[in-house]
Coordinates of C-alpha atoms in Angstrom, one line a residue:
X223 CA 79.9 124.5 88.2
X224 CA 78.2 121.8 86.2
X225 CA 75.3 120.0 87.7
X226 CA 74.6 116.3 87.0
X227 CA 71.0 115.6 86.0
X228 CA 69.0 112.4 86.4
X229 CA 67.7 111.2 83.1
X230 CA 64.4 109.9 84.5
X231 CA 63.4 113.4 85.5
X232 CA 63.6 115.2 82.2
X233 CA 62.8 114.2 78.6
X234 CA 66.1 114.3 76.7
X235 CA 67.3 111.2 75.0
X236 CA 70.7 112.8 74.4
X237 CA 71.2 113.4 78.1
X238 CA 70.1 109.9 78.9
X239 CA 72.6 108.5 76.5
X240 CA 75.4 110.7 77.8
X241 CA 74.8 109.7 81.4
X242 CA 74.6 106.0 80.5
X243 CA 77.9 106.4 78.6
X244 CA 79.5 108.1 81.6
X245 CA 78.2 105.4 84.0
X246 CA 79.5 102.6 81.8
X247 CA 82.9 104.1 81.0
X248 CA 85.8 104.6 83.5
X249 CA 86.0 108.4 84.2
X250 CA 89.4 110.0 84.0
X251 CA 89.5 111.7 87.4
X252 CA 92.0 114.6 87.4
X253 CA 92.7 117.9 89.1
X254 CA 94.2 121.0 87.5
X255 CA 97.4 122.7 88.6
X256 CA 95.6 125.2 90.8
X257 CA 93.7 122.4 92.6
X258 CA 96.9 120.4 93.0
X259 CA 98.9 123.4 94.4
X260 CA 96.1 124.3 96.7
X261 CA 96.0 120.7 98.0
X262 CA 99.8 120.8 98.6
X263 CA 99.7 124.1 100.6
X264 CA 96.6 123.3 102.6
X265 CA 97.6 119.7 103.2
X266 CA 100.9 120.8 104.7
X267 CA 99.1 123.4 106.8
X268 CA 96.6 120.7 108.0
X269 CA 99.5 118.4 109.0
X270 CA 100.9 121.2 111.2
X271 CA 97.7 121.7 113.2
X272 CA 98.4 121.2 117.0
X273 CA 96.2 118.1 117.2
X274 CA 98.0 116.4 114.4
X275 CA 101.6 117.6 114.6
X276 CA 102.5 114.8 117.0
X277 CA 102.0 112.3 114.1
X278 CA 104.6 114.0 111.9
X279 CA 107.7 112.1 113.2
X280 CA 106.1 108.7 112.6
X281 CA 104.7 109.8 109.2
X282 CA 108.1 111.2 108.1
X283 CA 110.0 108.1 109.3
X284 CA 107.5 105.7 107.6
X285 CA 107.6 107.8 104.4
X286 CA 111.4 107.6 104.3
X287 CA 111.3 103.8 104.9
X288 CA 108.7 103.5 102.2
X289 CA 110.7 105.2 99.5
X290 CA 113.9 103.4 100.5
X291 CA 112.3 100.0 100.4
X292 CA 112.2 97.7 97.3
X293 CA 109.1 98.4 95.2
X294 CA 108.2 94.7 95.3
X295 CA 107.4 94.8 99.0
X296 CA 107.0 98.4 100.2
X297 CA 103.2 98.4 99.7
X298 CA 102.5 95.6 102.2
X299 CA 101.1 97.0 105.4
X300 CA 102.2 95.5 108.7
X301 CA 100.4 92.4 109.8
X302 CA 100.3 93.7 113.4
X303 CA 100.5 97.5 113.0
X304 CA 101.4 99.9 115.7
X305 CA 98.7 102.6 116.0
X306 CA 100.1 106.1 116.5
X307 CA 98.0 108.5 118.6
X308 CA 94.3 108.3 118.9
X309 CA 94.0 109.1 115.2
X310 CA 95.3 105.6 114.6
X311 CA 98.0 106.1 111.9
X312 CA 98.9 102.5 111.0
X313 CA 101.1 102.6 107.9
X314 CA 101.8 103.6 104.3
X315 CA 100.8 101.8 101.2
X316 CA 100.0 103.0 97.7
X317 CA 98.3 99.7 96.8
X318 CA 94.7 100.8 96.1
X319 CA 93.7 97.8 94.0
X320 CA 90.3 96.2 94.7
X321 CA 91.9 93.2 96.5
X322 CA 94.0 95.5 98.6
X323 CA 91.1 97.7 99.6
X324 CA 89.0 94.7 100.6
X325 CA 91.8 93.1 102.6
X326 CA 92.8 96.3 104.4
X327 CA 89.2 97.3 105.2
X328 CA 88.4 93.9 106.7
X329 CA 91.4 94.6 109.0
X330 CA 89.9 97.9 110.1
X331 CA 92.1 100.1 108.1
X332 CA 91.0 102.9 105.7
X333 CA 93.0 105.3 103.5
X334 CA 93.1 109.1 104.1
X335 CA 95.9 111.2 102.6
X336 CA 96.5 114.7 101.3
X337 CA 100.1 114.5 100.4
X338 CA 102.6 111.8 99.3
X339 CA 102.0 108.0 99.4
X340 CA 98.7 106.8 100.9
X341 CA 98.3 106.7 104.7
X342 CA 96.1 104.1 106.4
X343 CA 94.3 104.6 109.7
X344 CA 92.4 102.8 112.4
X345 CA 91.4 105.2 115.2
X346 CA 91.1 104.3 118.8
X347 CA 87.3 104.7 118.6
X348 CA 85.1 104.1 115.6
X349 CA 81.8 105.8 114.9
X350 CA 79.4 102.9 114.4
X351 CA 75.7 102.2 114.1
X352 CA 73.5 99.1 113.9
X353 CA 71.3 99.9 110.8
X354 CA 68.4 98.0 112.4
X355 CA 68.2 100.8 115.1
X356 CA 68.7 103.8 112.9
X357 CA 66.4 106.8 113.5
X358 CA 64.8 108.8 110.7
X359 CA 63.9 112.3 112.0
X360 CA 60.6 114.0 111.4
X361 CA 62.1 116.6 109.1
X362 CA 63.5 113.9 106.8
X363 CA 60.3 111.9 106.9
X364 CA 58.4 115.0 105.9
X365 CA 60.7 115.7 103.0
X366 CA 60.4 112.1 101.7
X367 CA 56.6 112.2 102.0
X368 CA 56.4 115.5 100.0
X369 CA 58.0 113.6 97.0
X370 CA 60.3 116.5 96.3
X371 CA 63.2 114.2 95.7
X372 CA 63.9 111.2 93.6
X373 CA 66.4 108.8 95.2
X374 CA 68.5 106.3 93.3
X375 CA 71.4 103.9 94.0
X376 CA 74.5 103.3 91.9
X377 CA 73.2 105.6 89.1
X378 CA 76.0 108.2 89.1
X379 CA 78.8 106.9 91.4
X380 CA 81.4 109.1 89.8
X381 CA 79.2 112.2 90.0
X382 CA 78.7 111.6 93.8
X383 CA 82.4 111.2 94.4
X384 CA 83.2 114.4 92.5
X385 CA 80.5 116.3 94.4
X386 CA 81.9 115.0 97.7
X387 CA 85.3 116.3 96.7
X388 CA 84.3 119.8 95.9
X389 CA 84.9 122.6 98.4
X390 CA 82.1 123.2 100.9
X391 CA 80.8 126.7 101.7
X392 CA 82.5 128.1 104.8
X393 CA 85.0 125.1 104.9
X394 CA 88.7 124.9 104.1
X395 CA 88.9 123.8 100.5
X396 CA 90.9 120.7 101.3
X397 CA 89.7 117.1 100.5
X398 CA 91.1 113.7 101.0
X399 CA 89.1 112.5 98.0
X400 CA 91.9 113.0 95.5
X401 CA 91.9 111.6 91.9
X402 CA 93.9 108.6 93.3
X403 CA 91.1 107.8 95.7
X404 CA 88.4 108.4 93.1
X405 CA 90.1 105.9 90.7
X406 CA 90.4 103.3 93.4
X407 CA 86.8 103.5 94.6
X408 CA 85.5 103.6 91.1
X409 CA 87.3 100.4 90.4
X410 CA 85.7 99.0 93.5
X411 CA 82.3 100.2 92.3
X412 CA 82.8 98.5 89.0
X413 CA 83.6 95.3 90.9
X414 CA 80.4 95.6 92.9
X415 CA 81.8 96.6 96.3
X416 CA 81.5 100.4 96.3
X417 CA 78.0 102.0 96.2
X418 CA 76.4 105.4 96.0
X419 CA 73.1 106.9 96.9
X420 CA 71.9 109.8 94.8
X421 CA 69.3 112.4 95.6
X422 CA 67.8 114.4 92.7
X423 CA 65.5 117.4 92.8
X424 CA 62.4 117.9 90.6
X425 CA 64.5 119.5 87.9
X426 CA 66.8 116.5 87.7
X427 CA 69.7 118.1 89.5
X428 CA 72.0 116.0 91.7
X429 CA 71.6 117.8 95.0
X430 CA 72.8 115.2 97.6
X431 CA 74.3 111.8 98.0
X432 CA 76.9 109.6 99.6
X433 CA 79.2 106.7 98.8
X434 CA 80.9 103.9 100.6
X435 CA 82.3 100.4 100.5
X436 CA 80.3 97.3 101.4
X437 CA 82.0 94.1 102.5
X438 CA 79.9 91.2 103.8
X439 CA 77.4 92.7 106.2
X440 CA 79.5 95.8 106.9
X441 CA 79.0 99.1 105.2
X442 CA 82.0 101.5 105.5
X443 CA 80.8 105.1 104.9
X444 CA 83.2 107.3 103.0
X445 CA 81.7 110.7 102.4
X446 CA 78.4 112.6 101.6
X447 CA 77.5 115.9 100.2
X448 CA 74.5 118.3 100.1
X449 CA 73.6 121.1 97.7
X450 CA 70.0 121.4 99.0
X451 CA 69.1 121.5 102.7
X452 CA 68.8 118.0 104.2
X453 CA 69.3 116.2 100.9
X454 CA 72.2 114.2 102.3
X455 CA 70.0 113.3 105.3
X456 CA 67.5 111.8 102.8
X457 CA 70.3 109.8 101.2
X458 CA 71.4 108.5 104.6
X459 CA 67.8 107.5 105.5
X460 CA 67.4 105.5 102.4
X461 CA 70.8 103.8 102.9
X462 CA 70.0 102.9 106.5
X463 CA 66.5 101.6 105.6
X464 CA 68.0 99.3 102.9
X465 CA 71.0 98.2 105.0
X466 CA 68.6 97.1 107.8
X467 CA 66.3 95.3 105.4
X468 CA 69.2 93.5 103.7
X469 CA 70.6 92.3 107.1
X470 CA 73.7 94.5 107.4
X471 CA 75.0 94.4 111.0
X472 CA 77.4 97.4 111.0
X473 CA 77.6 100.9 109.6
X474 CA 81.1 102.3 110.1
X475 CA 81.6 106.1 109.7
X476 CA 85.3 106.2 110.8
X477 CA 86.3 108.9 113.2
X478 CA 83.7 109.9 115.8
X479 CA 82.4 113.5 115.6
X480 CA 79.7 115.5 117.4
X481 CA 77.7 115.5 114.1
X482 CA 77.8 111.7 113.9
X483 CA 76.8 111.4 117.6
X484 CA 73.8 113.6 116.8
X485 CA 73.0 111.3 113.9
X486 CA 72.8 108.2 116.1
X487 CA 76.3 106.9 115.8
X488 CA 78.1 105.7 118.9
X489 CA 81.8 105.2 119.7
X490 CA 83.2 101.7 119.7
X491 CA 86.6 100.8 121.0
X492 CA 89.0 99.7 118.3
X493 CA 89.5 96.3 119.8
X494 CA 85.8 95.6 119.9
X495 CA 85.4 96.9 116.4
X496 CA 88.3 94.7 115.1
X497 CA 86.7 91.7 116.9
X498 CA 83.5 92.2 114.9
X499 CA 85.0 92.5 111.5
X500 CA 86.1 88.9 111.0
X501 CA 82.6 87.8 111.7
X502 CA 80.4 90.3 109.9
X503 CA 82.7 91.0 106.9
X504 CA 82.6 87.3 106.0
X505 CA 78.8 87.0 106.1
X506 CA 77.0 87.1 102.7
X507 CA 76.2 90.7 101.7
X508 CA 74.4 92.4 98.9
X509 CA 76.5 91.6 95.8
X510 CA 76.6 93.6 92.6
X511 CA 74.9 96.8 91.6
X512 CA 72.4 98.2 94.2
X513 CA 69.0 99.6 93.3
X514 CA 66.2 101.3 95.4
X515 CA 63.5 98.9 96.6
X516 CA 60.2 100.9 96.3
X517 CA 58.8 98.9 99.2
X518 CA 61.6 100.2 101.6
X519 CA 60.3 103.7 102.3
X520 CA 62.2 105.4 105.2
X521 CA 59.2 107.7 105.8
X522 CA 57.1 104.7 106.8
X523 CA 59.8 102.9 108.7
X524 CA 58.1 102.2 112.0
X525 CA 60.3 99.6 113.6
X526 CA 60.5 99.7 117.3
X527 CA 63.8 101.2 118.1
X528 CA 63.3 101.5 121.9
X529 CA 64.8 98.0 122.4
X530 CA 68.3 99.0 121.2
X531 CA 70.7 101.8 121.8
X532 CA 71.8 102.0 118.2
X533 CA 75.2 100.5 118.9
X534 CA 76.1 97.1 117.5
X535 CA 76.5 94.3 119.9
X536 CA 80.3 94.0 120.6
X537 CA 79.9 90.2 121.0
X538 CA 80.6 88.5 117.7
X539 CA 77.7 86.3 116.5
X540 CA 76.7 84.6 113.3
X541 CA 73.5 85.2 111.4
X542 CA 70.9 82.6 111.8

């Protein structure tokens, strides 16, 4: 397995030029035949799991309608979707252009798909956090103070996505981050909407990171990875610290899980979440390429968090 290195951590002008070229060019995301066949088999098995099998009639029906519909209109998602089961299956659309991504995300929809045309979702509960009330644990603070990692933003977006898509130890080797998704989010990255946080070790190896989509004052988290213990937690801490300083109101992590609950995220009803988006997503956000502000150190973030629960206020409000 190749390991991406950070050019600022080792003296090699050729490596620096290579990473710069990779960052500036549009990567050709692909999977080989073995990866493709594995995704087909595991994706089908995943769809047949007891908790998801109830969705199959709606997915099959919508897939049939999708392929029978004229190409000119079949990629338009319903204006008022019906949400199937608590998973929130809402429709099918293979339109992953930047305008479509932005439009659908501001409606609370996001794409996750293993097989066939892209499926869009809006679960009954969203895992959300107010960045201003995020908590950085003692272990992560200690790691940051040791200066064992170098943290960057938007330095190797493609490398972070590819690392997030790789099989995890002890986990089923199935990912929704397919080449189709990678190409879509890379285009959004080039347009200044999708962002990554990279964590590098002392040898310049990319050992942790995350990526997501930022619209207005909302950050939609997509995925993270970790090759060294707690490296992804360091990435999250830096992201939270910067989102709070930049005035972001909402950090959305999609489906609620015990891991997210332990990380300070709280469940928000879909209706409350959808009522916030028209307000927060239209406020001015951080446009263009993101960079680390050296003055925003998560290890020294001592804001009083006792005044808030960590959950965003479900009452829409404008920034002052």
